[in-house]
């Protein structure tokens, strides 16, 4: 995080409108966090069409995390992990009274297809299809002729907010809600994604100080470069 602060100020000093701005540590932390979130949301949107993006975000991936299955009248459900951010893939272990356990990958489907009787859409032990739906803090599992015993999910967890309070006067500061900032590095630094995050952070600072009128077009340029 100390290096991220140095690079942020180095970039800001090259921008005419930011050269004489005195950024406090909490301000830099917040700009880095905003850049982090914009970058993360963009990567998550591209995961299905560009597998390289999954490598870019690997520090935040939780693999095959087991969730407790709860049975209701006509469906099963699991509670999402407290650090859940985006679903990547999941599978269930299920069985019927006559057949043994089987692992089946899940499919997130539209609401209208949840209870479809069409074999092309309905959950099926024989054809190895299990429909799920995400709502609030749960994943609902819709099956009718077999039982779901275990659920495993690979997901992107929420990042930990980076902060550099030890370089603030007094060595500490608090967020608006009164929570103390804790020294924390940016987690996605092994694939140089921090460079894109810092570029976005400086762009957000330019917008906030009134030194940028085409924020979205400049942001798109940074994000398009990150796809290379």
C-alpha positions in Angstrom: 0.0 0.0 0.0 2.9 2.4 0.6 4.1 1.8 -2.9 0.6 2.3 -4.2 0.5 5.7 -2.4 3.8 6.7 -3.9 2.7 5.7 -7.4 -0.6 7.5 -7.0 1.1 10.8 -6.1 3.7 10.3 -8.9 0.9 10.0 -11.4 -1.1 12.9 -9.9 2.0 15.1 -10.1 2.0 14.7 -13.9 -1.5 16.0 -14.2 -1.7 19.8 -14.4 -4.8 20.1 -12.3 -3.6 17.8 -9.6 0.1 18.9 -9.3 -0.5 21.3 -6.5 -3.2 19.3 -4.7 -2.2 18.1 -1.2 -3.8 14.7 -0.9 -4.1 13.4 2.7 -3.6 9.7 3.4 -7.4 9.0 3.9 -8.1 10.7 0.5 -5.5 8.6 -1.3 -6.8 5.5 0.3 -10.4 6.3 -0.8 -9.3 7.0 -4.4 -7.4 3.7 -4.5 -10.5 1.9 -3.1 -12.7 3.6 -5.7 -10.4 2.5 -8.5 -10.3 -1.0 -7.0 -14.1 -1.3 -7.1 -14.4 0.0 -10.6 -11.7 -2.3 -11.9 -13.2 -5.3 -10.0 -16.7 -4.7 -11.3 -15.4 -4.5 -14.9 -13.4 -7.7 -14.5 -16.4 -9.6 -13.1 -18.5 -8.6 -16.1 -15.9 -10.0 -18.5 -15.2 -13.3 -16.7 -17.6 -15.3 -18.9 -16.1 -14.1 -22.2 -12.4 -13.8 -21.3 -10.8 -16.5 -19.2 -7.6 -14.3 -18.9 -9.6 -12.1 -16.6 -10.0 -15.0 -14.1 -6.2 -15.1 -13.9 -6.2 -11.4 -13.2 -8.5 -11.8 -10.3 -7.1 -15.1 -8.9 -6.2 -13.6 -5.5 -9.9 -13.1 -4.8 -11.1 -16.5 -5.9 -12.4 -18.9 -3.3 -12.4 -22.5 -4.7 -14.9 -25.2 -4.0 -16.3 -23.7 -0.8 -18.8 -26.0 0.9 -22.1 -24.5 2.0 -24.7 -26.1 4.2 -27.8 -27.3 2.3 -31.2 -26.6 3.9 -34.4 -28.3 2.6 -37.7 -26.5 2.2 -41.0 -27.8 0.9 -40.3 -27.6 -2.8 -36.7 -26.4 -3.0 -33.3 -26.4 -1.3 -31.2 -23.4 -0.4 -27.8 -22.4 0.9 -26.7 -19.2 2.6 -24.1 -17.2 0.8 -20.8 -16.7 2.5 -20.4 -13.4 4.4 -17.6 -12.3 2.0 -19.4 -13.3 -1.2 -19.1 -10.9 -4.2 -19.7 -12.9 -7.5 -20.6 -16.5 -8.3 -18.2 -18.2 -10.7 -19.4 -21.8 -10.7 -20.9 -24.4 -8.4 -22.0 -28.0 -8.3 -24.1 -30.2 -6.0 -23.8 -33.8 -4.8 -27.2 -35.3 -5.1 -28.9 -38.7 -5.1 -32.2 -40.5 -5.6 -33.7 -43.4 -3.6 -32.6 -45.8 -6.2 -29.3 -44.3 -7.3 -26.1 -43.3 -5.6 -24.5 -39.9 -5.2 -23.7 -37.9 -8.3 -22.0 -34.6 -8.9 -23.9 -32.2 -11.1 -22.9 -28.7 -12.1 -25.5 -26.0 -11.5 -27.0 -23.5 -13.9 -28.3 -20.1 -13.1 -31.5 -19.6 -14.9 -34.1 -16.9 -15.4 -37.0 -16.7 -13.0 -39.6 -17.8 -15.6 -37.8 -21.1 -16.2 -37.4 -22.1 -12.5 -40.4 -24.4 -12.4 -40.5 -25.3 -16.1 -41.6 -28.8 -17.0 -39.7 -28.6 -20.3 -36.9 -31.1 -20.1 -34.6 -28.6 -21.8 -34.9 -26.3 -18.8 -36.0 -28.4 -15.8 -33.5 -29.9 -13.2 -32.8 -33.5 -14.0 -30.8 -36.2 -12.3 -30.7 -38.3 -15.4 -29.6 -35.4 -17.7 -27.4 -33.9 -15.0 -28.9 -30.5 -14.8 -29.6 -28.5 -11.6 -31.2 -25.1 -11.7 -30.3 -22.4 -9.2 -31.4 -18.9 -8.5 -29.6 -16.2 -6.5 -31.9 -14.0 -4.3 -30.9 -11.8 -1.4 -28.3 -13.7 0.6 -29.2 -17.2 -0.6 -28.9 -19.5 -3.5 -32.1 -21.5 -4.2 -31.8 -24.9 -5.7 -34.8 -26.2 -7.6 -35.2 -30.0 -8.0 -38.2 -32.3 -7.8 -37.3 -35.9 -8.1 -34.0 -36.1 -6.2 -32.3 -34.8 -3.1 -29.4 -32.4 -2.8 -27.0 -33.3 -0.1 -24.0 -31.0 -0.6 -23.3 -27.8 -2.4 -19.9 -26.5 -3.4 -19.2 -23.0 -4.9 -16.3 -21.2 -6.4 -16.8 -17.5 -6.1 -15.1 -14.1 -6.0 -15.0 -12.8 -2.5 -15.2 -9.1 -1.5 -11.8 -7.5 -1.4 -10.5 -6.1 1.8 -10.4 -2.3 1.8 -6.8 -1.2 1.4 -5.5 1.5 3.8 -2.3 3.1 4.9 -3.1 4.7 8.3 0.4 4.3 9.7 1.5 7.1 7.3 -1.2 9.4 8.5 -0.4 11.9 11.3 -0.7 10.0 14.6 -0.5 6.7 12.7 -4.3 6.2 12.6 -7.6 7.5 11.2 -11.2 6.5 11.2 -13.8 6.1 8.4 -17.0 8.2 8.4 -18.8 5.4 10.4 -16.2 5.5 13.2 -14.4 2.3 12.1 -10.6 2.6 12.4 -8.7 2.1 9.2 -6.4 -1.0 9.3 -3.1 -1.2 7.5 -3.9 -3.3 4.4 -2.2 -3.9 1.0 -4.1 -4.1 -2.3 -4.6 -7.8 -2.7 -4.5 -8.1 -6.5 -0.9 -7.1 -7.1 0.7 -10.3 -8.6 -0.5 -9.7 -12.1 0.2 -6.0 -12.2 -3.5 -5.1 -12.1 -2.6 -2.5 -9.4 -1.3 -0.3 -12.3 -4.7 -0.2 -13.9 -6.3 0.4 -10.5 -4.0 3.4 -9.8 -4.7 4.8 -13.3 -8.5 4.7 -12.5 -7.8 6.1 -9.0 -6.1 9.2 -10.5 -8.9 9.5 -13.0 -11.5 9.6 -10.2 -9.4 12.3 -8.4 -9.3 14.4 -11.6 -13.1 14.1 -11.8 -13.6 15.1 -8.2 -11.3 18.1 -8.4 -13.1 19.4 -11.5 -10.1 18.7 -13.8 -11.9 16.2 -16.1 -15.0 16.6 -18.3 -14.9 13.2 -20.2 -14.5 10.8 -17.3 -16.3 7.9 -18.9 -14.4 8.0 -22.2 -11.1 8.2 -20.3 -12.1 5.3 -18.1 -13.1 3.2 -21.1 -9.6 3.8 -22.5 -8.0 2.5 -19.4 -10.3 -0.5 -19.2 -9.8 -1.4 -22.9 -6.1 -1.4 -22.4 -6.5 -3.8 -19.5 -8.1 -6.3 -21.9 -4.8 -6.7 -23.8 
